[in-house]
mmCIF file of N, CA and C in Angstrom:
data_model
loop_
_atom_site.group_PDB
_atom_site.id
_atom_site.type_symbol
_atom_site.label_atom_id
_atom_site.label_comp_id
_atom_site.label_asym_id
_atom_site.label_seq_id
_atom_site.Cartn_x
_atom_site.Cartn_y
_atom_site.Cartn_z
ATOM 1 N N GLN A 11 68.068 96.808 114.092
ATOM 2 C CA GLN A 11 68.086 97.312 112.933
ATOM 3 C C GLN A 11 68.283 96.062 111.922
ATOM 4 N N VAL A 12 66.851 95.903 111.024
ATOM 5 C CA VAL A 12 66.626 94.773 110.401
ATOM 6 C C VAL A 12 67.778 94.494 109.375
ATOM 7 N N GLN A 13 68.594 93.625 108.901
ATOM 8 C CA GLN A 13 69.373 93.487 107.734
ATOM 9 C C GLN A 13 69.242 92.073 107.466
ATOM 10 N N LEU A 14 68.980 91.806 105.641
ATOM 11 C CA LEU A 14 69.231 90.828 105.325
ATOM 12 C C LEU A 14 70.441 90.384 104.384
ATOM 13 N N VAL A 15 71.200 89.615 104.727
ATOM 14 C CA VAL A 15 72.755 89.527 104.272
ATOM 15 C C VAL A 15 72.528 88.407 103.362
ATOM 16 N N GLU A 16 72.804 88.518 102.093
ATOM 17 C CA GLU A 16 73.013 87.616 100.709
ATOM 18 C C GLU A 16 74.357 87.121 100.796
ATOM 19 N N SER A 17 74.782 85.609 100.622
ATOM 20 C CA SER A 17 76.100 85.412 99.640
ATOM 21 C C SER A 17 75.444 83.969 98.859
ATOM 22 N N GLY A 18 76.671 83.696 98.285
ATOM 23 C CA GLY A 18 76.692 82.208 97.510
ATOM 24 C C GLY A 18 76.539 82.107 96.194
ATOM 25 N N GLY A 19 76.493 83.778 95.588
ATOM 26 C CA GLY A 19 76.194 84.053 93.935
ATOM 27 C C GLY A 19 77.963 83.638 93.525
ATOM 28 N N GLY A 20 78.100 83.552 92.077
ATOM 29 C CA GLY A 20 79.035 83.641 91.307
ATOM 30 C C GLY A 20 79.156 83.449 89.982
ATOM 31 N N LEU A 21 79.940 82.794 89.301
ATOM 32 C CA LEU A 21 80.121 82.369 88.058
ATOM 33 C C LEU A 21 80.504 80.931 87.929
ATOM 34 N N VAL A 22 79.158 79.885 87.019
ATOM 35 C CA VAL A 22 79.345 78.868 86.962
ATOM 36 C C VAL A 22 79.120 78.397 85.105
ATOM 37 N N GLN A 23 79.666 77.284 85.204
ATOM 38 C CA GLN A 23 79.301 77.006 83.665
ATOM 39 C C GLN A 23 77.838 76.586 83.642
ATOM 40 N N ALA A 24 77.117 76.544 82.665
ATOM 41 C CA ALA A 24 75.692 75.509 82.335
ATOM 42 C C ALA A 24 75.833 74.169 82.677
ATOM 43 N N GLY A 25 74.981 74.411 83.455
ATOM 44 C CA GLY A 25 74.568 72.804 83.979
ATOM 45 C C GLY A 25 75.425 72.520 85.288
ATOM 46 N N GLY A 26 75.884 73.640 85.766
ATOM 47 C CA GLY A 26 76.225 73.725 87.513
ATOM 48 C C GLY A 26 75.433 73.956 88.330
ATOM 49 N N SER A 27 75.990 74.055 89.486
ATOM 50 C CA SER A 27 75.307 74.233 90.834
ATOM 51 C C SER A 27 75.702 75.982 91.442
ATOM 52 N N LEU A 28 75.197 76.061 92.345
ATOM 53 C CA LEU A 28 75.294 77.189 93.367
ATOM 54 C C LEU A 28 74.061 77.068 94.268
ATOM 55 N N ARG A 29 74.769 77.568 95.554
ATOM 56 C CA ARG A 29 73.745 77.465 96.787
ATOM 57 C C ARG A 29 73.748 78.998 97.145
ATOM 58 N N LEU A 30 73.118 79.713 97.189
ATOM 59 C CA LEU A 30 72.588 80.908 97.811
ATOM 60 C C LEU A 30 72.027 81.242 98.975
ATOM 61 N N SER A 31 72.541 81.797 99.763
ATOM 62 C CA SER A 31 72.098 81.722 101.133
ATOM 63 C C SER A 31 72.066 83.375 101.305
ATOM 64 N N CYS A 32 70.502 83.590 102.625
ATOM 65 C CA CYS A 32 69.720 84.819 103.151
ATOM 66 C C CYS A 32 69.824 85.164 104.641
ATOM 67 N N ALA A 33 70.749 85.562 105.438
ATOM 68 C CA ALA A 33 70.414 85.254 106.783
ATOM 69 C C ALA A 33 69.917 86.750 107.413
ATOM 70 N N ALA A 34 68.561 86.527 107.786
ATOM 71 C CA ALA A 34 68.193 87.995 108.428
ATOM 72 C C ALA A 34 68.473 88.341 110.030
ATOM 73 N N SER A 35 68.926 89.358 110.799
ATOM 74 C CA SER A 35 69.319 89.547 111.634
ATOM 75 C C SER A 35 68.309 90.786 112.141
ATOM 76 N N GLY A 36 68.459 90.976 113.409
ATOM 77 C CA GLY A 36 67.265 91.859 113.998
ATOM 78 C C GLY A 36 66.491 91.086 115.434
ATOM 79 N N SER A 37 65.581 92.196 115.664
ATOM 80 C CA SER A 37 64.632 91.793 116.662
ATOM 81 C C SER A 37 63.228 91.372 116.141
ATOM 82 N N ILE A 38 63.672 90.160 115.730
ATOM 83 C CA ILE A 38 62.445 89.502 114.527
ATOM 84 C C ILE A 38 61.742 88.768 115.856
ATOM 85 N N LEU A 39 60.069 88.881 115.471
ATOM 86 C CA LEU A 39 59.538 87.945 116.184
ATOM 87 C C LEU A 39 59.158 86.897 115.488
ATOM 88 N N ARG A 40 58.761 87.374 114.153
ATOM 89 C CA ARG A 40 58.301 86.116 113.041
ATOM 90 C C ARG A 40 58.672 86.407 112.028
ATOM 91 N N ILE A 41 59.073 85.377 111.249
ATOM 92 C CA ILE A 41 59.246 85.323 109.914
ATOM 93 C C ILE A 41 58.271 84.781 109.200
ATOM 94 N N ASN A 42 57.196 85.369 108.261
ATOM 95 C CA ASN A 42 56.262 85.243 107.674
ATOM 96 C C ASN A 42 56.372 84.335 106.446
ATOM 97 N N THR A 43 57.214 85.113 105.554
ATOM 98 C CA THR A 43 57.719 84.402 104.252
ATOM 99 C C THR A 43 58.824 85.121 103.769
ATOM 100 N N MET A 44 59.645 84.196 103.538
ATOM 101 C CA MET A 44 60.831 84.738 102.733
ATOM 102 C C MET A 44 61.239 83.884 101.574
ATOM 103 N N GLY A 45 62.152 84.840 100.593
ATOM 104 C CA GLY A 45 61.769 84.193 99.278
ATOM 105 C C GLY A 45 63.027 84.824 98.170
ATOM 106 N N TRP A 46 62.924 84.202 97.044
ATOM 107 C CA TRP A 46 64.322 85.065 96.336
ATOM 108 C C TRP A 46 63.576 85.537 95.345
ATOM 109 N N TYR A 47 64.123 86.323 94.481
ATOM 110 C CA TYR A 47 63.741 87.276 93.480
ATOM 111 C C TYR A 47 65.010 87.524 92.563
ATOM 112 N N ARG A 48 64.742 87.481 91.135
ATOM 113 C CA ARG A 48 65.737 87.837 90.254
ATOM 114 C C ARG A 48 65.708 88.761 89.523
ATOM 115 N N GLN A 49 66.702 89.731 88.963
ATOM 116 C CA GLN A 49 66.339 90.956 88.021
ATOM 117 C C GLN A 49 67.426 90.708 87.158
ATOM 118 N N ALA A 50 67.334 90.734 85.839
ATOM 119 C CA ALA A 50 68.372 90.942 84.866
ATOM 120 C C ALA A 50 68.066 92.216 84.222
ATOM 121 N N PRO A 51 69.432 92.843 83.319
ATOM 122 C CA PRO A 51 69.345 94.552 83.100
ATOM 123 C C PRO A 51 68.477 94.290 82.373
ATOM 124 N N GLY A 52 67.242 95.802 82.262
ATOM 125 C CA GLY A 52 66.421 95.742 81.562
ATOM 126 C C GLY A 52 64.970 95.140 81.559
ATOM 127 N N GLU A 53 64.919 94.237 82.620
ATOM 128 C CA GLU A 53 63.823 93.579 82.813
ATOM 129 C C GLU A 53 63.772 93.833 84.261
ATOM 130 N N GLN A 54 62.272 93.386 84.583
ATOM 131 C CA GLN A 54 61.795 93.407 85.640
ATOM 132 C C GLN A 54 62.338 92.372 86.759
ATOM 133 N N ARG A 55 62.162 92.637 87.968
ATOM 134 C CA ARG A 55 62.061 91.658 89.023
ATOM 135 C C ARG A 55 61.350 90.831 89.299
ATOM 136 N N ASP A 56 61.625 89.606 88.875
ATOM 137 C CA ASP A 56 60.270 88.471 89.461
ATOM 138 C C ASP A 56 60.394 87.596 90.634
ATOM 139 N N ALA A 57 59.572 86.678 90.874
ATOM 140 C CA ALA A 57 59.677 86.024 92.027
ATOM 141 C C ALA A 57 60.184 84.379 91.212
ATOM 142 N N VAL A 58 61.465 84.127 92.560
ATOM 143 C CA VAL A 58 61.942 82.696 91.689
ATOM 144 C C VAL A 58 61.229 82.082 92.732
ATOM 145 N N ALA A 59 61.164 82.173 94.113
ATOM 146 C CA ALA A 59 60.707 81.049 95.148
ATOM 147 C C ALA A 59 60.438 81.599 96.288
ATOM 148 N N THR A 60 59.363 81.060 96.991
ATOM 149 C CA THR A 60 59.007 81.453 97.840
ATOM 150 C C THR A 60 58.987 80.485 99.252
ATOM 151 N N ILE A 61 59.097 80.584 100.352
ATOM 152 C CA ILE A 61 58.382 79.762 101.408
ATOM 153 C C ILE A 61 58.172 80.316 102.663
ATOM 154 N N THR A 62 56.710 79.764 103.363
ATOM 155 C CA THR A 62 56.603 80.673 104.379
ATOM 156 C C THR A 62 56.713 79.853 105.995
ATOM 157 N N SER A 63 56.423 80.343 106.655
ATOM 158 C CA SER A 63 57.066 79.688 108.130
ATOM 159 C C SER A 63 56.452 78.582 108.524
ATOM 160 N N GLY A 64 55.267 77.936 107.460
ATOM 161 C CA GLY A 64 54.572 76.769 107.602
ATOM 162 C C GLY A 64 55.375 75.598 106.619
ATOM 163 N N GLY A 65 56.388 76.020 106.094
ATOM 164 C CA GLY A 65 57.217 75.098 104.891
ATOM 165 C C GLY A 65 56.111 75.503 103.614
ATOM 166 N N SER A 66 55.338 76.282 103.453
ATOM 167 C CA SER A 66 54.705 75.726 102.261
ATOM 168 C C SER A 66 55.973 76.753 101.116
ATOM 169 N N THR A 67 55.934 76.144 100.187
ATOM 170 C CA THR A 67 56.914 76.514 98.983
ATOM 171 C C THR A 67 56.223 77.140 97.587
ATOM 172 N N ASN A 68 56.598 77.545 96.552
ATOM 173 C CA ASN A 68 56.215 78.308 95.506
ATOM 174 C C ASN A 68 57.265 78.752 94.700
ATOM 175 N N TYR A 69 57.294 78.195 93.427
ATOM 176 C CA TYR A 69 58.389 78.218 92.135
ATOM 177 C C TYR A 69 57.550 78.716 91.298
ATOM 178 N N VAL A 70 58.748 79.748 90.299
ATOM 179 C CA VAL A 70 58.273 79.907 89.264
ATOM 180 C C VAL A 70 58.516 78.892 88.382
ATOM 181 N N ASP A 71 57.457 78.590 87.245
ATOM 182 C CA ASP A 71 57.482 77.125 86.283
ATOM 183 C C ASP A 71 59.048 77.383 85.704
ATOM 184 N N SER A 72 59.782 78.032 85.716
ATOM 185 C CA SER A 72 61.262 77.908 84.620
ATOM 186 C C SER A 72 61.993 77.251 85.697
ATOM 187 N N VAL A 73 61.920 77.432 87.139
ATOM 188 C CA VAL A 73 62.951 76.524 88.119
ATOM 189 C C VAL A 73 62.360 75.110 88.488
ATOM 190 N N LYS A 74 61.242 75.208 88.274
ATOM 191 C CA LYS A 74 60.573 73.391 88.928
ATOM 192 C C LYS A 74 61.495 72.768 88.486
ATOM 193 N N GLY A 75 61.693 71.617 89.739
ATOM 194 C CA GLY A 75 62.791 70.555 89.393
ATOM 195 C C GLY A 75 64.162 71.064 89.452
ATOM 196 N N ARG A 76 64.105 71.842 89.111
ATOM 197 C CA ARG A 76 65.861 72.976 89.269
ATOM 198 C C ARG A 76 66.483 73.494 90.667
ATOM 199 N N PHE A 77 65.552 74.288 90.911
ATOM 200 C CA PHE A 77 65.662 74.834 91.968
ATOM 201 C C PHE A 77 64.990 74.272 93.913
ATOM 202 N N THR A 78 65.505 74.179 94.714
ATOM 203 C CA THR A 78 65.080 74.007 95.729
ATOM 204 C C THR A 78 65.083 75.143 97.097
ATOM 205 N N ILE A 79 63.968 75.718 97.618
ATOM 206 C CA ILE A 79 64.078 76.799 98.441
ATOM 207 C C ILE A 79 64.080 75.762 99.918
ATOM 208 N N SER A 80 64.550 76.329 100.955
ATOM 209 C CA SER A 80 64.686 75.714 102.361
ATOM 210 C C SER A 80 65.137 76.592 103.053
ATOM 211 N N SER A 81 64.760 76.296 104.686
ATOM 212 C CA SER A 81 64.864 77.432 105.502
ATOM 213 C C SER A 81 65.619 76.812 106.910
ATOM 214 N N ASP A 82 66.191 77.707 107.840
ATOM 215 C CA ASP A 82 66.952 77.186 109.170
ATOM 216 C C ASP A 82 66.106 78.124 109.680
ATOM 217 N N ASN A 83 64.924 77.945 110.844
ATOM 218 C CA ASN A 83 64.486 78.636 111.483
ATOM 219 C C ASN A 83 64.807 79.557 112.462
ATOM 220 N N ALA A 84 65.947 78.513 113.203
ATOM 221 C CA ALA A 84 66.531 78.880 113.859
ATOM 222 C C ALA A 84 67.626 79.650 113.803
ATOM 223 N N LYS A 85 67.861 79.942 112.530
ATOM 224 C CA LYS A 85 69.085 80.682 112.259
ATOM 225 C C LYS A 85 68.348 82.026 111.683
ATOM 226 N N ASN A 86 67.133 82.097 111.517
ATOM 227 C CA ASN A 86 66.651 83.058 110.570
ATOM 228 C C ASN A 86 67.080 83.025 109.164
ATOM 229 N N THR A 87 67.484 82.127 108.424
ATOM 230 C CA THR A 87 68.044 82.107 107.499
ATOM 231 C C THR A 87 67.625 81.558 106.051
ATOM 232 N N VAL A 88 67.302 81.984 104.899
ATOM 233 C CA VAL A 88 66.617 80.985 104.032
ATOM 234 C C VAL A 88 67.893 80.782 102.815
ATOM 235 N N TYR A 89 67.594 79.284 102.307
ATOM 236 C CA TYR A 89 68.384 79.129 101.011
ATOM 237 C C TYR A 89 67.602 78.912 99.837
ATOM 238 N N LEU A 90 68.471 78.996 98.583
ATOM 239 C CA LEU A 90 68.489 78.650 97.683
ATOM 240 C C LEU A 90 69.242 77.766 96.617
ATOM 241 N N GLN A 91 69.153 76.360 96.855
ATOM 242 C CA GLN A 91 69.574 75.459 96.195
ATOM 243 C C GLN A 91 69.415 75.527 94.285
ATOM 244 N N MET A 92 70.529 75.742 93.777
ATOM 245 C CA MET A 92 70.141 75.940 92.005
ATOM 246 C C MET A 92 71.265 75.015 91.491
ATOM 247 N N ASN A 93 70.340 73.931 90.894
ATOM 248 C CA ASN A 93 70.805 72.813 89.843
ATOM 249 C C ASN A 93 70.507 72.849 88.466
ATOM 250 N N SER A 94 71.102 72.301 87.969
ATOM 251 C CA SER A 94 70.934 72.400 86.254
ATOM 252 C C SER A 94 70.981 73.631 86.085
ATOM 253 N N LEU A 95 71.987 74.895 86.418
ATOM 254 C CA LEU A 95 71.713 76.155 85.608
ATOM 255 C C LEU A 95 72.081 76.459 84.321
ATOM 256 N N LYS A 96 71.088 77.086 83.862
ATOM 257 C CA LYS A 96 70.767 77.660 82.654
ATOM 258 C C LYS A 96 71.316 79.056 82.302
ATOM 259 N N PRO A 97 71.917 79.448 81.428
ATOM 260 C CA PRO A 97 72.063 81.262 81.332
ATOM 261 C C PRO A 97 71.323 81.689 81.072
ATOM 262 N N GLU A 98 69.959 81.287 80.602
ATOM 263 C CA GLU A 98 68.697 82.355 81.341
ATOM 264 C C GLU A 98 68.696 82.766 82.779
ATOM 265 N N ASP A 99 69.210 81.375 83.490
ATOM 266 C CA ASP A 99 69.170 82.245 85.134
ATOM 267 C C ASP A 99 69.821 83.015 85.601
ATOM 268 N N THR A 100 71.220 83.681 84.547
ATOM 269 C CA THR A 100 71.831 84.749 84.627
ATOM 270 C C THR A 100 70.917 86.198 85.496
ATOM 271 N N ALA A 101 70.929 86.847 86.934
ATOM 272 C CA ALA A 101 70.741 87.659 87.074
ATOM 273 C C ALA A 101 71.396 88.268 87.981
ATOM 274 N N VAL A 102 70.610 89.401 89.000
ATOM 275 C CA VAL A 102 71.224 89.674 90.377
ATOM 276 C C VAL A 102 70.113 88.628 91.337
ATOM 277 N N TYR A 103 70.402 88.073 91.808
ATOM 278 C CA TYR A 103 69.407 87.462 93.071
ATOM 279 C C TYR A 103 69.067 88.272 94.302
ATOM 280 N N TYR A 104 67.653 88.366 94.419
ATOM 281 C CA TYR A 104 67.437 89.585 95.541
ATOM 282 C C TYR A 104 66.710 88.495 96.785
ATOM 283 N N CYS A 105 67.138 88.663 98.180
ATOM 284 C CA CYS A 105 66.367 87.820 99.256
ATOM 285 C C CYS A 105 65.100 89.275 99.708
ATOM 286 N N ASN A 106 64.294 88.530 99.981
ATOM 287 C CA ASN A 106 63.071 89.169 100.454
ATOM 288 C C ASN A 106 62.341 88.522 101.838
ATOM 289 N N ALA A 107 61.971 89.221 102.695
ATOM 290 C CA ALA A 107 61.498 88.890 103.727
ATOM 291 C C ALA A 107 60.195 89.824 104.360
ATOM 292 N N ASP A 108 58.972 89.035 104.743
ATOM 293 C CA ASP A 108 58.251 89.641 104.928
ATOM 294 C C ASP A 108 58.115 89.386 106.853
ATOM 295 N N LEU A 109 58.438 90.462 107.935
ATOM 296 C CA LEU A 109 58.650 90.005 109.160
ATOM 297 C C LEU A 109 57.613 90.511 110.014
ATOM 298 N N SER A 110 57.309 89.912 110.699
ATOM 299 C CA SER A 110 56.442 90.592 111.876
ATOM 300 C C SER A 110 57.503 90.848 113.339
ATOM 301 N N PHE A 111 56.933 91.939 114.127
ATOM 302 C CA PHE A 111 57.635 92.407 115.260
ATOM 303 C C PHE A 111 56.615 92.394 116.150
ATOM 304 N N ASN A 112 57.578 92.533 117.753
ATOM 305 C CA ASN A 112 56.831 92.702 119.316
ATOM 306 C C ASN A 112 55.617 93.518 119.506
ATOM 307 N N LEU A 113 56.029 94.637 118.484
ATOM 308 C CA LEU A 113 54.399 95.885 118.590
ATOM 309 C C LEU A 113 53.181 95.565 117.660
ATOM 310 N N GLY A 114 53.347 94.564 117.004
ATOM 311 C CA GLY A 114 52.474 93.921 116.406
ATOM 312 C C GLY A 114 52.532 94.541 114.961
ATOM 313 N N THR A 115 53.846 94.930 114.353
ATOM 314 C CA THR A 115 53.962 95.841 113.077
ATOM 315 C C THR A 115 54.220 94.678 112.153
ATOM 316 N N ARG A 116 54.335 94.808 111.049
ATOM 317 C CA ARG A 116 54.651 93.883 109.953
ATOM 318 C C ARG A 116 55.375 94.507 108.772
ATOM 319 N N PHE A 117 56.543 94.212 108.250
ATOM 320 C CA PHE A 117 57.259 94.944 106.977
ATOM 321 C C PHE A 117 57.817 94.071 106.066
ATOM 322 N N ASN A 118 57.970 94.947 105.080
ATOM 323 C CA ASN A 118 58.893 93.974 104.439
ATOM 324 C C ASN A 118 60.068 94.241 103.722
ATOM 325 N N TYR A 119 61.380 93.398 103.627
ATOM 326 C CA TYR A 119 62.832 94.102 103.532
ATOM 327 C C TYR A 119 63.357 93.251 102.340
ATOM 328 N N TRP A 120 64.298 94.030 101.831
ATOM 329 C CA TRP A 120 65.228 93.378 100.667
ATOM 330 C C TRP A 120 66.659 93.128 101.125
ATOM 331 N N GLY A 121 67.321 92.093 100.492
ATOM 332 C CA GLY A 121 68.897 92.047 100.742
ATOM 333 C C GLY A 121 69.482 92.888 99.618
ATOM 334 N N GLN A 122 70.691 93.033 99.743
ATOM 335 C CA GLN A 122 71.805 93.399 99.035
ATOM 336 C C GLN A 122 71.498 93.316 97.680
ATOM 337 N N GLY A 123 71.181 91.955 97.412
ATOM 338 C CA GLY A 123 71.259 91.001 95.760
ATOM 339 C C GLY A 123 72.638 90.887 95.948
ATOM 340 N N THR A 124 72.934 89.708 94.822
ATOM 341 C CA THR A 124 73.969 89.070 94.796
ATOM 342 C C THR A 124 73.993 88.249 93.303
ATOM 343 N N GLN A 125 74.911 88.416 92.602
ATOM 344 C CA GLN A 125 74.953 88.071 91.315
ATOM 345 C C GLN A 125 75.518 86.572 90.956
ATOM 346 N N VAL A 126 74.660 85.978 89.821
ATOM 347 C CA VAL A 126 74.670 84.669 89.347
ATOM 348 C C VAL A 126 75.007 84.808 88.060
ATOM 349 N N ALA A 127 75.719 84.477 87.581
ATOM 350 C CA ALA A 127 76.085 84.358 86.177
ATOM 351 C C ALA A 127 76.524 82.833 85.844
ATOM 352 N N VAL A 128 75.729 82.780 84.695
ATOM 353 C CA VAL A 128 75.980 81.150 83.831
ATOM 354 C C VAL A 128 76.206 81.146 82.543
ATOM 355 N N SER A 129 77.552 80.666 82.298
ATOM 356 C CA SER A 129 78.053 80.635 80.929
ATOM 357 C C SER A 129 77.922 79.512 80.068
ATOM 358 N N SER A 130 77.794 79.761 78.869
ATOM 359 C CA SER A 130 77.111 78.392 78.174
ATOM 360 C C SER A 130 78.344 78.055 76.977
#
């Protein structure tokens, strides 16, 4: 049974920092891509940052220079270091993973979401 468990959200003042974590558990053969998405009320869920098994990263323009995605492959964990937070970063942040398994299958999974609130 695959699970993505998120932690690290909270309330922070503008200019502050938070670090999100997402740990994948289960009989995983390979993590192809892990990433972070965010969704504010009434808005669509958008990609924030992704990282591949080879270490290639992508960021949405609005967070470049402020957020850093990283991974610990031994722990099947992805992190999102968020610095210089702005009120517009307020959203529920979701972890996503594209995973491969021993039978040659490949599926996409979502974490439960963690709230990030930035006050001005």
